[in-house]
mmCIF file of C-alpha atoms in Angstrom:
data_model
loop_
_atom_site.group_PDB
_atom_site.id
_atom_site.type_symbol
_atom_site.label_atom_id
_atom_site.label_comp_id
_atom_site.label_asym_id
_atom_site.label_seq_id
_atom_site.Cartn_x
_atom_site.Cartn_y
_atom_site.Cartn_z
ATOM 1 C CA MET A 888 0.103 0.021 0.095
ATOM 2 C CA SER A 889 1.060 3.808 -0.628
ATOM 3 C CA LYS A 890 0.043 6.202 1.575
ATOM 4 C CA PRO A 891 -3.159 4.264 3.140
ATOM 5 C CA VAL A 892 -6.117 5.618 5.064
ATOM 6 C CA LEU A 893 -7.342 4.064 8.133
ATOM 7 C CA ILE A 894 -10.803 4.623 8.616
ATOM 8 C CA LEU A 895 -11.530 3.562 12.256
ATOM 9 C CA GLY A 896 -15.645 2.690 12.447
ATOM 10 C CA ALA A 897 -15.645 2.151 8.603
ATOM 11 C CA GLY A 898 -19.004 0.641 8.546
ATOM 12 C CA SER A 899 -20.817 3.877 9.808
ATOM 13 C CA ASP A 900 -22.669 5.225 6.842
ATOM 14 C CA ILE A 901 -20.689 8.410 6.710
ATOM 15 C CA ALA A 902 -17.506 6.402 6.733
ATOM 16 C CA ARG A 903 -18.773 3.839 3.983
ATOM 17 C CA ALA A 904 -19.693 7.528 1.928
ATOM 18 C CA LEU A 905 -16.194 8.726 2.294
ATOM 19 C CA ALA A 906 -14.333 5.792 1.378
ATOM 20 C CA HIS A 907 -15.757 5.904 -1.808
ATOM 21 C CA GLN A 908 -14.577 9.548 -1.890
ATOM 22 C CA LEU A 909 -10.862 8.439 -0.777
ATOM 23 C CA GLY A 910 -11.090 5.616 -3.102
ATOM 24 C CA ALA A 911 -12.386 7.720 -6.098
ATOM 25 C CA ALA A 912 -9.009 10.026 -5.253
ATOM 26 C CA LYS A 913 -6.671 6.599 -5.306
ATOM 27 C CA TYR A 914 -6.009 6.610 -1.615
ATOM 28 C CA ASP A 915 -5.301 2.895 -0.336
ATOM 29 C CA LEU A 916 -7.621 2.050 2.175
ATOM 30 C CA TYR A 917 -7.907 0.089 5.785
ATOM 31 C CA LEU A 918 -11.568 -0.082 6.804
ATOM 32 C CA ALA A 919 -11.370 -1.041 10.464
ATOM 33 C CA GLY A 920 -14.366 -1.984 12.544
ATOM 34 C CA ARG A 921 -15.810 -5.136 14.247
ATOM 35 C CA ASN A 922 -17.933 -6.466 11.461
ATOM 36 C CA LEU A 923 -14.839 -8.241 9.703
ATOM 37 C CA GLU A 924 -16.908 -9.963 7.231
ATOM 38 C CA GLU A 925 -18.799 -6.847 6.078
ATOM 39 C CA LEU A 926 -15.678 -4.652 5.730
ATOM 40 C CA GLN A 927 -14.040 -7.437 3.650
ATOM 41 C CA LYS A 928 -16.913 -7.382 1.124
ATOM 42 C CA ASP A 929 -16.623 -3.687 1.451
ATOM 43 C CA ALA A 930 -13.030 -3.444 0.759
ATOM 44 C CA ARG A 931 -13.430 -6.011 -2.551
ATOM 45 C CA ASP A 932 -15.871 -3.651 -3.907
ATOM 46 C CA LEU A 933 -13.743 -0.542 -3.339
ATOM 47 C CA GLU A 934 -10.918 -2.338 -4.947
ATOM 48 C CA ILE A 935 -12.741 -3.398 -8.210
ATOM 49 C CA ARG A 936 -14.475 0.109 -8.410
ATOM 50 C CA TYR A 937 -11.396 2.404 -7.740
ATOM 51 C CA ALA A 938 -8.301 0.244 -8.668
ATOM 52 C CA ILE A 939 -6.946 0.541 -5.202
ATOM 53 C CA LYS A 940 -5.776 -1.565 -2.361
ATOM 54 C CA ALA A 941 -8.437 -2.189 0.409
ATOM 55 C CA ARG A 942 -8.538 -4.112 3.378
ATOM 56 C CA GLY A 943 -10.810 -5.309 6.096
ATOM 57 C CA VAL A 944 -9.233 -4.915 9.796
ATOM 58 C CA TYR A 945 -10.839 -5.947 12.933
ATOM 59 C CA PHE A 946 -10.896 -2.971 15.396
ATOM 60 C CA ASP A 947 -12.380 -2.657 18.882
ATOM 61 C CA ALA A 948 -13.067 0.811 20.126
ATOM 62 C CA LEU A 949 -13.563 -0.319 23.709
ATOM 63 C CA ASP A 950 -10.466 -2.818 23.870
ATOM 64 C CA PHE A 951 -8.169 0.074 24.494
ATOM 65 C CA ALA A 952 -5.213 -2.383 25.610
ATOM 66 C CA SER A 953 -5.391 -3.429 21.978
ATOM 67 C CA HIS A 954 -5.158 -0.127 20.304
ATOM 68 C CA GLU A 955 -1.352 0.115 19.879
ATOM 69 C CA ASP A 956 -0.733 -3.503 18.944
ATOM 70 C CA PHE A 957 -3.491 -3.206 16.265
ATOM 71 C CA TYR A 958 -1.778 0.224 15.171
ATOM 72 C CA ASP A 959 1.687 -1.427 14.569
ATOM 73 C CA SER A 960 0.226 -4.597 13.012
ATOM 74 C CA LEU A 961 -0.992 -2.567 9.953
ATOM 75 C CA GLU A 962 1.492 -3.811 7.096
ATOM 76 C CA THR A 963 1.922 -0.405 5.877
ATOM 77 C CA ARG A 964 1.975 2.730 8.297
ATOM 78 C CA PRO A 965 -1.198 5.110 7.540
ATOM 79 C CA TYR A 966 -0.855 8.559 5.803
ATOM 80 C CA GLY A 967 -4.034 9.540 7.400
ATOM 81 C CA VAL A 968 -6.583 8.629 10.059
ATOM 82 C CA VAL A 969 -10.222 9.242 9.921
ATOM 83 C CA LEU A 970 -11.765 8.626 13.301
ATOM 84 C CA ALA A 971 -15.530 7.592 12.547
ATOM 85 C CA PHE A 972 -16.786 5.495 15.243
ATOM 86 C CA GLY A 973 -19.342 6.517 17.906
ATOM 87 C CA VAL A 974 -22.817 5.467 19.589
ATOM 88 C CA LEU A 975 -25.827 7.772 20.037
ATOM 89 C CA GLY A 976 -27.100 5.468 23.013
ATOM 90 C CA ASP A 977 -30.014 5.967 25.009
ATOM 91 C CA GLU A 978 -30.014 9.192 26.936
ATOM 92 C CA SER A 979 -32.616 8.458 28.965
ATOM 93 C CA LEU A 980 -31.304 5.144 29.961
ATOM 94 C CA ALA A 981 -28.190 6.786 30.793
ATOM 95 C CA ARG A 982 -29.526 8.923 33.753
ATOM 96 C CA SER A 983 -30.099 5.695 35.764
ATOM 97 C CA SER A 984 -27.802 3.119 34.157
ATOM 98 C CA ARG A 985 -23.921 3.283 34.480
ATOM 99 C CA GLU A 986 -23.554 0.632 31.724
ATOM 100 C CA GLN A 987 -25.128 3.050 29.218
ATOM 101 C CA TRP A 988 -23.672 6.165 30.250
ATOM 102 C CA GLU A 989 -20.217 4.299 30.480
ATOM 103 C CA LYS A 990 -20.931 3.175 26.804
ATOM 104 C CA ILE A 991 -21.826 6.408 25.407
ATOM 105 C CA ILE A 992 -18.348 8.036 27.167
ATOM 106 C CA HIS A 993 -16.214 5.093 26.539
ATOM 107 C CA THR A 994 -17.013 4.561 22.972
ATOM 108 C CA ASN A 995 -17.329 8.509 21.955
ATOM 109 C CA TYR A 996 -14.233 9.784 24.050
ATOM 110 C CA THR A 997 -12.107 7.269 25.617
ATOM 111 C CA GLY A 998 -11.727 4.903 22.865
ATOM 112 C CA CYS A 999 -11.157 7.890 20.590
ATOM 113 C CA VAL A 1000 -8.412 9.268 23.058
ATOM 114 C CA SER A 1001 -6.549 5.842 23.255
ATOM 115 C CA ILE A 1002 -6.410 5.302 19.722
ATOM 116 C CA LEU A 1003 -5.950 8.661 18.411
ATOM 117 C CA THR A 1004 -3.189 9.095 20.860
ATOM 118 C CA VAL A 1005 -1.278 6.212 19.405
ATOM 119 C CA ALA A 1006 -2.013 7.250 15.558
ATOM 120 C CA ALA A 1007 -0.751 10.949 16.566
ATOM 121 C CA ASN A 1008 2.444 9.787 17.991
ATOM 122 C CA ARG A 1009 3.160 7.452 14.688
ATOM 123 C CA LEU A 1010 2.148 10.267 12.618
ATOM 124 C CA GLU A 1011 4.323 12.634 14.231
ATOM 125 C CA GLN A 1012 7.379 10.149 13.914
ATOM 126 C CA ALA A 1013 6.690 10.037 10.238
ATOM 127 C CA LYS A 1014 6.385 13.466 9.928
ATOM 128 C CA GLU A 1015 3.430 13.710 7.412
ATOM 129 C CA GLY A 1016 -0.345 13.096 7.283
ATOM 130 C CA PHE A 1017 -3.304 13.884 8.691
ATOM 131 C CA VAL A 1018 -6.242 13.353 11.452
ATOM 132 C CA ALA A 1019 -9.841 13.556 10.769
ATOM 133 C CA GLY A 1020 -12.018 13.176 13.813
ATOM 134 C CA ILE A 1021 -16.028 13.197 13.536
ATOM 135 C CA SER A 1022 -17.449 15.055 16.628
ATOM 136 C CA SER A 1023 -20.644 16.617 16.708
ATOM 137 C CA VAL A 1024 -22.314 19.899 17.221
ATOM 138 C CA ALA A 1025 -23.739 18.547 20.502
ATOM 139 C CA GLY A 1026 -20.689 18.868 21.838
ATOM 140 C CA ASP A 1027 -20.792 22.669 21.425
ATOM 141 C CA ARG A 1028 -23.301 23.106 24.300
ATOM 142 C CA GLY A 1029 -25.104 20.803 26.728
ATOM 143 C CA ARG A 1030 -28.723 20.104 26.354
ATOM 144 C CA ALA A 1031 -31.203 18.058 28.219
ATOM 145 C CA ALA A 1032 -31.955 15.940 25.525
ATOM 146 C CA ASN A 1033 -28.373 14.190 24.817
ATOM 147 C CA TYR A 1034 -25.921 15.798 27.634
ATOM 148 C CA VAL A 1035 -24.083 12.547 28.331
ATOM 149 C CA TYR A 1036 -23.696 11.813 24.356
ATOM 150 C CA GLY A 1037 -22.763 15.661 24.007
ATOM 151 C CA SER A 1038 -20.251 15.882 26.952
ATOM 152 C CA ALA A 1039 -18.383 12.840 25.271
ATOM 153 C CA LYS A 1040 -18.466 14.785 22.271
ATOM 154 C CA ALA A 1041 -17.304 18.098 23.791
ATOM 155 C CA GLY A 1042 -14.327 16.331 25.033
ATOM 156 C CA LEU A 1043 -13.401 14.883 21.798
ATOM 157 C CA SER A 1044 -13.673 18.273 20.168
ATOM 158 C CA ILE A 1045 -11.056 19.823 22.812
ATOM 159 C CA PHE A 1046 -8.907 16.871 22.489
ATOM 160 C CA LEU A 1047 -8.710 17.314 18.534
ATOM 161 C CA SER A 1048 -8.181 20.923 19.162
ATOM 162 C CA GLY A 1049 -5.122 20.351 21.638
ATOM 163 C CA LEU A 1050 -3.831 17.540 19.415
ATOM 164 C CA ARG A 1051 -4.055 20.433 16.687
ATOM 165 C CA ASN A 1052 -1.940 22.859 18.376
ATOM 166 C CA ARG A 1053 0.741 20.011 19.654
ATOM 167 C CA LEU A 1054 0.972 18.957 15.953
ATOM 168 C CA HIS A 1055 1.152 22.372 14.722
ATOM 169 C CA GLY A 1056 4.332 22.432 12.643
ATOM 170 C CA SER A 1057 5.068 18.804 12.558
ATOM 171 C CA GLY A 1058 3.562 18.001 9.295
ATOM 172 C CA VAL A 1059 0.739 16.342 10.857
ATOM 173 C CA ARG A 1060 -2.439 18.117 10.248
ATOM 174 C CA VAL A 1061 -5.639 17.622 12.451
ATOM 175 C CA ILE A 1062 -9.279 18.152 11.573
ATOM 176 C CA THR A 1063 -12.298 18.166 13.638
ATOM 177 C CA VAL A 1064 -15.313 17.368 11.865
ATOM 178 C CA LYS A 1065 -18.683 18.552 13.586
ATOM 179 C CA PRO A 1066 -21.632 17.144 11.672
ATOM 180 C CA GLY A 1067 -25.398 18.282 12.683
ATOM 181 C CA PHE A 1068 -28.438 16.030 11.970
ATOM 182 C CA VAL A 1069 -27.221 13.194 9.466
ATOM 183 C CA ARG A 1070 -29.819 10.779 7.941
ATOM 184 C CA THR A 1071 -28.107 7.592 8.910
ATOM 185 C CA ARG A 1072 -28.702 4.278 10.510
ATOM 186 C CA MET A 1073 -27.807 5.649 13.810
ATOM 187 C CA THR A 1074 -30.558 8.470 13.628
ATOM 188 C CA ARG A 1075 -32.958 6.378 11.573
ATOM 189 C CA ASP A 1076 -35.777 6.740 14.864
ATOM 190 C CA LEU A 1077 -35.607 10.352 14.980
ATOM 191 C CA GLU A 1078 -37.629 12.793 13.296
ATOM 192 C CA LEU A 1079 -35.041 15.156 11.750
ATOM 193 C CA PRO A 1080 -35.910 18.679 9.655
ATOM 194 C CA PRO A 1081 -35.152 17.788 6.080
ATOM 195 C CA ARG A 1082 -33.454 21.093 5.569
ATOM 196 C CA LEU A 1083 -30.824 20.828 8.378
ATOM 197 C CA THR A 1084 -30.342 17.147 7.448
ATOM 198 C CA ALA A 1085 -27.373 15.879 5.565
ATOM 199 C CA THR A 1086 -26.984 12.680 3.730
ATOM 200 C CA PRO A 1087 -24.151 10.806 4.392
ATOM 201 C CA GLU A 1088 -22.745 11.507 0.962
ATOM 202 C CA GLN A 1089 -22.979 15.003 1.863
ATOM 203 C CA ALA A 1090 -21.045 14.765 5.058
ATOM 204 C CA ALA A 1091 -18.558 12.651 3.245
ATOM 205 C CA ARG A 1092 -17.933 15.241 0.286
ATOM 206 C CA ASP A 1093 -17.606 18.192 3.173
ATOM 207 C CA ILE A 1094 -14.894 15.860 4.896
ATOM 208 C CA PHE A 1095 -12.984 14.880 1.733
ATOM 209 C CA GLN A 1096 -12.534 18.837 1.224
ATOM 210 C CA ALA A 1097 -11.416 19.370 4.549
ATOM 211 C CA ILE A 1098 -8.687 16.975 3.894
ATOM 212 C CA THR A 1099 -7.647 17.732 0.840
ATOM 213 C CA LYS A 1100 -8.231 21.919 1.454
ATOM 214 C CA LYS A 1101 -5.947 21.650 4.830
ATOM 215 C CA ARG A 1102 -9.225 23.227 7.043
ATOM 216 C CA ASP A 1103 -8.802 22.814 10.871
ATOM 217 C CA ILE A 1104 -12.518 22.634 11.547
ATOM 218 C CA ILE A 1105 -15.792 22.093 9.728
ATOM 219 C CA TYR A 1106 -19.322 21.822 10.114
ATOM 220 C CA THR A 1107 -21.633 19.728 8.293
ATOM 221 C CA LEU A 1108 -24.009 20.927 6.909
ATOM 222 C CA TRP A 1109 -22.187 24.462 6.929
ATOM 223 C CA ILE A 1110 -25.248 25.956 8.487
ATOM 224 C CA TRP A 1111 -24.703 24.425 11.865
ATOM 225 C CA ARG A 1112 -21.744 26.718 12.321
ATOM 226 C CA TRP A 1113 -24.125 29.675 12.414
ATOM 227 C CA ILE A 1114 -27.063 27.647 14.273
ATOM 228 C CA MET A 1115 -24.516 26.621 17.104
ATOM 229 C CA LEU A 1116 -22.929 30.242 17.055
ATOM 230 C CA VAL A 1117 -26.384 31.464 17.972
ATOM 231 C CA ILE A 1118 -27.159 28.460 20.539
ATOM 232 C CA LYS A 1119 -23.880 29.282 22.124
ATOM 233 C CA SER A 1120 -24.399 32.944 22.519
ATOM 234 C CA ILE A 1121 -27.788 32.427 24.248
ATOM 235 C CA PRO A 1122 -27.446 33.588 28.100
ATOM 236 C CA GLU A 1123 -27.263 30.544 30.528
ATOM 237 C CA LYS A 1124 -29.912 31.993 32.578
ATOM 238 C CA ILE A 1125 -32.203 31.852 29.392
ATOM 239 C CA PHE A 1126 -30.899 28.817 27.836
ATOM 240 C CA LYS A 1127 -31.525 26.662 31.167
ATOM 241 C CA ARG A 1128 -35.314 27.383 30.727
ATOM 242 C CA MET A 1129 -35.367 26.109 27.153
ATOM 243 C CA SER A 1130 -36.462 23.383 25.374
ATOM 244 C CA ILE A 1131 -34.362 22.861 22.235
#
């Protein structure tokens, strides 16, 4: 493989759409996740469509102890890493279930810190490459509807910000991706406003452009940057009374 991109959580809808964008641009790919059979099937399809090398590899975001060995076992060191795994979880259940809030926090934050710490160190040694982490607008301000999920994403956004600051000048770029609503399997049971909801393909195009145009932080859809600017500007004494 030449300058492959590692996609963590490659079975997600956004990740699968992004794999096609990267494949069309002739990046070789590692597709990482727990459903190895499905990932290998996707890898074969990408190889045929785009004449690239693609491989499915097993990765468990919650098996923190395995992350360093996982990364170092890749045949060719990745040039880029896309972090696309996450879980919405059951926010109501998380108010009373330790198991549920731990799942949300560890999947959306602890697992990300674990694998990205390894990836960042290896990329820094190579003095080139990129990390693109998919966070969420939910991390921009806590809301009653999803504050456990949002707090994990807020932590991830801050981690990526700090990592970007640390690696500036090293040849490694760090991109924070903040999707708003995206119509995926994870949100299929939610009623989402059509004008504010992206398809996985739209989100993937925005992420690909952020990678190629060397951006630091993007919102997808773009309008979410302004929506969240307004939401963040609402005084707390008013915000705490709102249901949004």
